[in-house]
Tab-separated table of C-alpha atoms in Angstrom:
chain	number	residue	atom	x	y	z
U	9	MET	CA	3.419	-24.583	3.895
U	10	THR	CA	3.038	-21.250	5.696
U	11	ASP	CA	0.658	-18.683	4.339
U	12	LYS	CA	2.141	-15.293	3.574
U	13	PRO	CA	0.202	-12.540	5.318
U	14	TYR	CA	0.743	-10.214	2.380
U	15	PRO	CA	0.828	-11.606	-1.154
U	16	ASP	CA	2.981	-8.903	-2.680
U	17	ALA	CA	5.421	-6.180	-1.775
U	18	HIS	CA	2.907	-3.381	-2.330
U	19	ALA	CA	0.528	-4.793	0.269
U	20	ALA	CA	3.410	-5.343	2.695
U	21	ALA	CA	4.609	-1.785	2.208
U	22	ALA	CA	1.099	-0.449	2.790
U	23	ALA	CA	0.642	-2.642	5.873
U	24	SER	CA	3.915	-1.380	7.336
U	25	LEU	CA	2.316	2.043	7.675
U	26	LEU	CA	0.071	0.578	10.400
U	27	LYS	CA	2.997	-0.556	12.554
U	28	PRO	CA	4.423	1.808	15.201
U	29	SER	CA	7.130	3.761	13.395
U	30	LEU	CA	8.491	7.169	12.543
U	31	LEU	CA	5.823	7.426	9.827
U	32	TRP	CA	3.177	8.058	12.468
U	33	LEU	CA	4.618	11.549	12.830
U	34	LEU	CA	3.100	12.368	9.424
U	35	VAL	CA	-0.083	13.349	11.280
U	36	LEU	CA	1.785	16.429	12.527
U	37	ALA	CA	2.179	17.798	8.979
U	38	PRO	CA	-1.407	19.148	8.704
U	39	VAL	CA	-1.191	20.256	12.343
U	40	ALA	CA	1.923	22.340	11.626
U	41	ALA	CA	0.352	23.780	8.469
U	42	SER	CA	-2.852	24.723	10.307
U	43	LEU	CA	-1.012	26.370	13.184
U	44	ASP	CA	1.230	28.283	10.787
U	45	ARG	CA	-1.735	29.504	8.725
U	46	ALA	CA	-3.757	30.517	11.781
U	47	GLY	CA	-0.883	32.554	13.178
U	48	ILE	CA	-2.056	32.213	16.776
U	49	ALA	CA	0.346	29.533	18.043
U	50	PRO	CA	3.818	30.436	19.367
U	51	ALA	CA	6.598	30.086	16.809
U	52	GLY	CA	8.263	27.437	18.974
U	53	VAL	CA	5.195	25.189	18.773
U	54	VAL	CA	4.966	25.554	14.977
U	55	PHE	CA	8.694	24.872	14.647
U	56	PHE	CA	8.483	21.800	16.884
U	57	CYS	CA	5.546	20.311	14.937
U	58	ALA	CA	7.187	20.974	11.547
U	59	ALA	CA	10.523	19.545	12.763
U	60	LEU	CA	8.884	16.288	13.852
U	61	ALA	CA	6.768	16.113	10.678
U	62	ILE	CA	9.761	16.441	8.349
U	63	MET	CA	11.473	13.354	9.823
U	64	PRO	CA	9.081	10.769	8.307
U	65	PHE	CA	9.295	12.559	4.950
U	66	ALA	CA	13.083	12.226	5.144
U	67	LYS	CA	12.711	8.522	5.928
U	68	LEU	CA	10.366	8.040	2.951
U	69	ILE	CA	12.886	9.774	0.667
U	70	VAL	CA	15.556	7.265	1.724
U	71	GLN	CA	13.150	4.327	1.316
U	72	GLY	CA	11.977	5.508	-2.103
U	73	THR	CA	15.565	5.871	-3.271
U	74	GLU	CA	16.377	2.344	-2.075
U	75	HIS	CA	13.333	0.905	-3.905
U	76	VAL	CA	14.315	2.632	-7.155
U	77	ALA	CA	17.961	1.567	-6.764
U	78	ALA	CA	16.883	-2.072	-6.369
U	79	HIS	CA	15.486	-1.977	-9.928
U	80	THR	CA	17.993	0.291	-11.691
U	81	GLY	CA	21.261	-1.341	-10.617
U	82	ALA	CA	24.250	-0.205	-8.610
U	83	THR	CA	25.447	2.615	-10.880
U	84	ILE	CA	22.162	4.502	-11.246
U	85	GLY	CA	21.174	3.508	-7.727
U	86	GLY	CA	24.356	5.058	-6.347
U	87	LEU	CA	23.690	8.252	-8.280
U	88	LEU	CA	20.135	8.385	-6.924
U	89	ASN	CA	21.367	7.884	-3.375
U	90	ALA	CA	23.912	10.653	-3.897
U	91	THR	CA	21.254	12.985	-5.300
U	92	PHE	CA	18.326	12.262	-2.988
U	93	GLY	CA	20.065	11.068	0.178
U	94	ASN	CA	20.605	14.633	1.383
U	95	LEU	CA	17.483	16.092	-0.211
U	96	PRO	CA	15.916	17.197	3.105
U	97	GLU	CA	19.037	19.206	3.970
U	98	LEU	CA	19.085	20.753	0.482
U	99	ILE	CA	15.390	21.646	0.643
U	100	ILE	CA	15.777	23.238	4.082
U	101	ALA	CA	18.803	25.225	2.875
U	102	MET	CA	17.037	26.461	-0.266
U	103	THR	CA	13.992	27.514	1.761
U	104	ALA	CA	16.212	29.384	4.229
U	105	LEU	CA	18.038	31.128	1.369
U	106	ARG	CA	14.707	32.263	-0.047
U	107	ALA	CA	13.948	33.757	3.378
U	108	GLY	CA	17.338	35.511	3.449
U	109	LEU	CA	18.720	33.433	6.349
U	110	VAL	CA	22.179	33.017	4.821
U	111	GLU	CA	23.997	32.581	8.134
U	112	MET	CA	21.592	29.828	9.148
U	113	VAL	CA	22.211	28.036	5.846
U	114	ARG	CA	25.964	28.100	6.335
U	115	ALA	CA	25.511	26.852	9.889
U	116	SER	CA	23.213	24.041	8.711
U	117	ILE	CA	25.856	22.806	6.247
U	118	VAL	CA	28.493	22.641	8.981
U	119	GLY	CA	25.925	21.081	11.303
U	120	ALA	CA	25.011	18.366	8.799
U	121	LEU	CA	28.676	17.423	8.480
U	122	LEU	CA	29.106	17.358	12.269
U	123	ALA	CA	25.930	15.327	12.754
U	124	ASN	CA	27.065	12.632	10.329
U	125	LEU	CA	30.688	12.555	11.475
U	126	LEU	CA	30.017	12.603	15.212
U	127	VAL	CA	26.412	11.568	15.909
U	128	ALA	CA	25.611	9.020	13.181
U	129	LEU	CA	29.054	7.412	13.141
U	130	GLY	CA	29.551	7.821	16.901
U	131	LEU	CA	26.268	6.202	17.914
U	132	SER	CA	26.797	3.489	15.308
U	133	PHE	CA	30.136	2.582	16.895
U	134	LEU	CA	28.813	3.026	20.436
U	135	LEU	CA	25.640	0.927	20.154
U	136	GLY	CA	27.221	-1.597	17.800
U	137	GLY	CA	30.169	-2.025	20.146
U	138	LEU	CA	27.926	-2.551	23.152
U	139	ARG	CA	26.105	-5.329	21.299
U	140	HIS	CA	29.007	-6.979	19.424
U	141	HIS	CA	32.036	-5.977	21.557
U	142	SER	CA	34.330	-5.310	18.555
U	143	GLN	CA	33.435	-4.835	14.886
U	144	LYS	CA	35.643	-5.001	11.811
U	145	TYR	CA	35.138	-3.159	8.529
U	146	ASN	CA	36.929	-2.220	5.315
U	147	PRO	CA	39.556	0.436	6.201
U	148	ASP	CA	40.211	1.330	2.541
U	149	ALA	CA	36.777	2.932	2.234
U	150	VAL	CA	37.299	4.983	5.392
U	151	ARG	CA	40.683	6.233	4.150
U	152	THR	CA	39.067	7.404	0.916
U	153	TYR	CA	36.224	9.116	2.748
U	154	SER	CA	38.649	10.717	5.225
U	155	SER	CA	41.042	12.094	2.598
U	156	THR	CA	38.085	13.466	0.643
U	157	MET	CA	36.727	15.171	3.756
U	158	VAL	CA	40.149	16.707	4.530
U	159	LEU	CA	40.247	18.113	0.994
U	160	ALA	CA	36.663	19.365	1.364
U	161	TRP	CA	37.539	21.107	4.641
U	162	ILE	CA	40.537	22.829	3.034
U	163	SER	CA	38.354	23.837	0.067
U	164	LEU	CA	35.921	25.558	2.451
U	165	ALA	CA	38.523	27.010	4.830
U	166	LEU	CA	40.710	28.700	2.191
U	167	PRO	CA	37.916	30.731	0.531
U	168	SER	CA	36.660	31.714	3.999
U	169	ALA	CA	40.120	33.044	4.923
U	170	PHE	CA	40.386	34.807	1.557
U	171	HIS	CA	37.058	36.572	2.089
U	172	ARG	CA	38.055	37.689	5.590
U	173	VAL	CA	41.319	39.198	4.285
U	174	LEU	CA	39.667	41.081	1.416
U	175	GLU	CA	36.563	42.531	3.013
U	176	GLU	CA	36.405	45.729	0.972
U	177	GLU	CA	33.365	46.349	-1.209
U	178	SER	CA	35.649	46.833	-4.205
U	179	HIS	CA	36.548	43.136	-4.138
U	180	LEU	CA	33.005	41.735	-4.388
U	181	GLY	CA	33.600	40.571	-7.950
U	182	VAL	CA	36.743	38.726	-6.883
U	183	HIS	CA	34.835	37.006	-4.067
U	184	ALA	CA	32.078	35.882	-6.418
U	185	THR	CA	34.592	34.567	-8.955
U	186	LEU	CA	36.470	32.583	-6.309
U	187	ASP	CA	33.250	30.999	-4.992
U	188	LEU	CA	32.218	29.974	-8.514
U	189	VAL	CA	35.639	28.432	-9.196
U	190	VAL	CA	35.644	26.500	-5.908
U	191	ALA	CA	32.054	25.331	-6.468
U	192	ALA	CA	32.879	24.103	-9.973
U	193	VAL	CA	35.981	22.249	-8.737
U	194	LEU	CA	34.069	20.595	-5.886
U	195	LEU	CA	31.250	19.490	-8.197
U	196	ALA	CA	33.800	18.066	-10.644
U	197	LEU	CA	35.500	16.238	-7.789
U	198	TYR	CA	32.121	14.885	-6.710
U	199	GLY	CA	31.581	13.486	-10.192
U	200	LEU	CA	35.022	11.868	-10.057
U	201	PHE	CA	34.178	10.418	-6.629
U	202	LEU	CA	31.063	8.787	-8.073
U	203	LEU	CA	33.079	7.435	-10.992
U	204	TYR	CA	35.753	6.097	-8.643
U	205	SER	CA	33.332	4.474	-6.190
U	206	LEU	CA	30.807	3.077	-8.674
U	207	ARG	CA	32.848	2.255	-11.773
U	208	THR	CA	36.614	2.061	-11.546
U	209	HIS	CA	37.240	0.984	-7.920
U	210	PRO	CA	34.019	-0.371	-6.372
U	211	GLU	CA	36.051	-2.973	-4.469
U	212	THR	CA	37.431	-0.171	-2.283
U	213	PHE	CA	33.959	0.253	-0.774
U	214	ALA	CA	32.984	-3.423	-0.603
U	215	GLU	CA	31.704	-4.857	2.676
U	216	LEU	CA	34.020	-7.294	4.421
U	217	SER	CA	31.042	-9.527	5.154
U	218	THR	CA	27.483	-9.307	3.911
U	219	PRO	CA	24.425	-11.195	5.121
U	220	ALA	CA	23.391	-14.155	3.033
U	221	ASP	CA	20.675	-13.382	0.465
U	222	THR	CA	17.887	-15.895	0.784
U	223	GLY	CA	16.172	-14.648	-2.349
U	224	THR	CA	12.838	-14.215	-0.573
U	225	HIS	CA	12.969	-10.441	-0.308
U	226	ASP	CA	10.562	-8.817	-2.733
U	227	HIS	CA	11.122	-5.156	-3.557
U	228	PRO	CA	8.200	-2.893	-4.431
U	229	SER	CA	7.905	-1.950	-8.097
U	230	LEU	CA	9.874	0.853	-9.736
U	231	ALA	CA	6.692	2.937	-10.076
U	232	TRP	CA	6.020	2.570	-6.341
U	233	GLY	CA	9.552	3.731	-5.536
U	234	VAL	CA	9.341	6.755	-7.860
U	235	ALA	CA	5.923	7.731	-6.483
U	236	THR	CA	7.198	7.465	-2.900
U	237	LEU	CA	10.249	9.552	-3.762
U	238	LEU	CA	8.271	12.325	-5.457
U	239	ALA	CA	5.541	12.472	-2.801
U	240	ALA	CA	8.074	12.552	0.047
U	241	SER	CA	10.102	15.277	-1.692
U	242	LEU	CA	7.023	17.472	-2.031
U	243	GLY	CA	6.113	16.817	1.608
U	244	ALA	CA	9.632	17.700	2.770
U	245	ALA	CA	9.557	20.936	0.762
U	246	TRP	CA	6.165	21.797	2.297
U	247	MET	CA	7.339	21.248	5.872
U	248	SER	CA	10.676	22.957	5.207
U	249	GLU	CA	8.857	26.136	4.213
U	250	ILE	CA	7.005	26.125	7.545
U	251	LEU	CA	10.069	25.037	9.524
U	252	VAL	CA	12.337	27.795	8.248
U	253	GLY	CA	9.566	30.371	8.503
U	254	ALA	CA	9.286	29.710	12.242
U	255	ALA	CA	12.984	29.008	12.884
U	256	GLU	CA	14.248	32.545	13.436
U	257	GLN	CA	11.361	33.575	15.677
U	258	ALA	CA	11.509	30.285	17.580
U	259	GLY	CA	15.216	30.726	18.142
U	260	HIS	CA	14.693	34.196	19.599
U	261	SER	CA	11.872	33.032	21.868
U	262	LEU	CA	13.936	30.082	23.131
U	263	GLY	CA	17.120	32.125	23.500
U	264	MET	CA	18.982	30.248	20.759
U	265	SER	CA	21.341	31.847	18.264
U	266	GLN	CA	21.057	31.301	14.503
U	267	MET	CA	24.289	29.313	14.675
U	268	PHE	CA	22.832	26.889	17.223
U	269	MET	CA	19.593	26.573	15.256
U	270	GLY	CA	21.526	25.823	12.069
U	271	VAL	CA	24.410	23.704	13.382
U	272	ILE	CA	22.400	21.613	15.843
U	273	VAL	CA	18.615	21.773	15.382
U	274	LEU	CA	18.124	22.016	11.599
U	275	ALA	CA	21.016	19.631	10.923
U	276	LEU	CA	19.642	16.934	13.232
U	277	VAL	CA	16.137	17.313	11.797
U	278	GLY	CA	17.238	17.211	8.162
U	279	GLY	CA	19.537	14.227	8.656
U	280	ALA	CA	17.338	12.245	11.051
U	281	ALA	CA	16.526	9.447	8.588
U	282	GLU	CA	20.102	8.923	7.408
U	283	SER	CA	21.492	9.025	10.945
U	284	GLY	CA	18.889	6.504	12.046
U	285	SER	CA	19.788	4.194	9.160
U	286	ALA	CA	23.493	4.401	9.951
U	287	ILE	CA	22.886	3.648	13.633
U	288	ALA	CA	20.584	0.721	12.798
U	289	MET	CA	23.185	-0.780	10.458
U	290	GLY	CA	25.855	-0.458	13.147
U	291	ARG	CA	23.706	-2.322	15.666
U	292	ALA	CA	23.040	-5.006	13.033
U	293	ASP	CA	26.836	-5.519	12.661
U	294	ARG	CA	26.902	-4.090	9.129
U	295	VAL	CA	29.520	-1.494	9.941
U	296	ASP	CA	30.697	-1.017	6.346
U	297	LEU	CA	27.202	0.001	5.310
U	298	SER	CA	26.865	2.229	8.368
U	299	ILE	CA	30.127	4.003	7.527
U	300	GLY	CA	29.049	4.324	3.907
U	301	ILE	CA	25.836	6.063	4.968
U	302	ALA	CA	27.444	8.429	7.503
U	303	LEU	CA	30.685	9.352	5.728
U	304	GLY	CA	29.159	9.102	2.250
U	305	SER	CA	26.586	11.667	3.326
U	306	CYS	CA	29.398	13.968	4.487
U	307	VAL	CA	31.059	13.755	1.081
U	308	GLN	CA	27.740	14.522	-0.633
U	309	ILE	CA	27.122	17.592	1.512
U	310	ALA	CA	30.634	19.012	1.117
U	311	LEU	CA	31.103	18.260	-2.590
U	312	PHE	CA	27.532	18.550	-3.879
U	313	VAL	CA	25.110	20.416	-1.601
U	314	ALA	CA	27.373	23.361	-0.704
U	315	PRO	CA	28.536	24.037	-4.304
U	316	VAL	CA	24.978	23.726	-5.641
U	317	LEU	CA	23.802	26.347	-3.132
U	318	VAL	CA	26.530	28.707	-4.348
U	319	LEU	CA	25.353	28.328	-7.944
U	320	ILE	CA	21.587	28.566	-7.392
U	321	ALA	CA	21.469	31.176	-4.604
U	322	PRO	CA	21.327	34.201	-6.976
U	323	ALA	CA	18.216	32.743	-8.611
U	324	ILE	CA	16.249	31.921	-5.452
U	325	GLY	CA	17.318	34.287	-2.679
U	326	PRO	CA	17.686	37.971	-1.945
U	327	ALA	CA	21.370	37.508	-1.095
U	328	GLU	CA	24.248	35.521	-2.554
U	329	PHE	CA	25.489	32.428	-0.763
U	330	ARG	CA	29.218	32.717	-0.284
U	331	LEU	CA	31.721	30.270	1.107
U	332	VAL	CA	32.461	32.499	4.089
U	333	PHE	CA	32.376	30.280	7.144
U	334	SER	CA	33.383	31.665	10.523
U	335	GLN	CA	36.584	30.621	12.235
U	336	ALA	CA	34.541	28.889	14.936
U	337	GLU	CA	32.682	26.811	12.337
U	338	MET	CA	35.904	25.866	10.576
U	339	TRP	CA	37.612	24.864	13.827
U	340	MET	CA	34.641	22.744	14.875
U	341	LEU	CA	34.604	21.008	11.507
U	342	PHE	CA	38.387	20.530	11.568
U	343	GLY	CA	38.171	18.854	14.968
U	344	ALA	CA	35.401	16.536	13.780
U	345	VAL	CA	37.271	15.558	10.588
U	346	LEU	CA	40.502	14.985	12.528
U	347	LEU	CA	38.885	12.896	15.271
U	348	GLY	CA	36.756	10.955	12.784
U	349	ALA	CA	39.786	10.061	10.673
U	350	THR	CA	41.859	9.115	13.736
U	351	VAL	CA	39.133	6.907	15.197
U	352	ALA	CA	37.810	5.232	12.052
U	353	THR	CA	40.811	4.454	9.833
U	354	THR	CA	41.963	1.485	11.942
U	355	GLY	CA	39.426	-0.928	10.434
U	356	GLN	CA	38.010	-1.925	13.817
U	357	SER	CA	35.444	-0.189	16.012
U	358	ASN	CA	34.250	-0.492	19.602
U	359	TRP	CA	31.927	1.357	21.946
U	360	PHE	CA	34.630	3.634	23.372
U	361	LYS	CA	35.515	5.027	19.949
U	362	GLY	CA	31.857	5.875	19.477
U	363	ALA	CA	31.748	7.533	22.884
U	364	GLN	CA	34.667	9.776	21.883
U	365	LEU	CA	32.840	11.015	18.786
U	366	VAL	CA	29.587	11.646	20.666
U	367	ALA	CA	31.450	13.447	23.468
U	368	LEU	CA	32.916	15.966	21.021
U	369	TYR	CA	29.453	16.642	19.585
U	370	VAL	CA	27.991	17.247	23.060
U	371	ILE	CA	30.796	19.711	23.843
U	372	ILE	CA	30.192	21.576	20.551
U	373	ALA	CA	26.432	21.674	21.159
U	374	ALA	CA	26.927	23.028	24.695
U	375	ILE	CA	29.241	25.792	23.458
U	376	LEU	CA	26.839	26.834	20.698
U	377	TYR	CA	23.840	26.784	23.032
U	378	LEU	CA	25.573	29.088	25.508
U	379	ILE	CA	26.307	31.673	22.793
U	380	PRO	CA	23.747	34.415	23.495
U	381	ALA	CA	21.213	35.069	20.764
U	382	PRO	CA	21.249	38.635	19.382
U	383	GLN	CA	18.426	40.771	20.705
């Protein structure tokens, strides 16, 4: 009989903190706070420390949600994943709205969608294909995700075009009404998506093959999961305040536009934990789960995060958040949705498909980086 090094899940979870991991970056949280309070360090240094410190908080949010879901069942667990999975992005966006950085918020939403569609899914296919040559998954789930993302893109593109046509000040009430209607419809569709995926048609999202359950895995208690979730959420909000406060100044000092900061930097930081999980699942040959994380996150951002920001912006920020995305942002997102649907709906992935997705992201990042920042 072998002795277990840790008698319960709580001790194992605590011991895991001592292993080399992303959680070690938590030490940068007080460093970022001290530098921000002192006001003597360059904004780029404060931004860099806060960006690294928010990643372990994002990972803890995902872990806490998984622990709670293990005790509450699939239905409530799915709702928790939908609510908290993109919490870092939502916290960053709310903090930026409070600071009046509306353009950066819009860019971060587009960036989060691009990061999940092209980076998380692309690296999952690329690294998984290099290890397993060819991987099969459930194409029905991808078709559902893809059609939902096409509808989400249209729902963002049409109001943006409408706002550009009617730019006069006399139409502000019409703009606000349209945004509220679109936000309400998207939130209702998000509720229907949860109902469809969790209740009426869960088989559509089932994995083709799942690893055998040996029954030896012991989840931490529900209280541990809730405590982790709450503590990580507070930590993410704390670092987001510092991150956004230094973002604009850091962008100017580094010669980066607000669009690049939002689409690339803030999006990668906020979605670091989810992207890492999707990539890890792809390498472990659990492609269905990897796709669920990457594309499911896209659906959550488009149908939940963006509409919620429209509704709460008047209460937290100096300016309203409107669904007025630039033509460049809409074309970038259209290309990502189109390529993602073309590559992923076949039901079989390989490393070259992943390379195609990553290549498009690199091209987009290069274009945005070369856009000169306003003086």
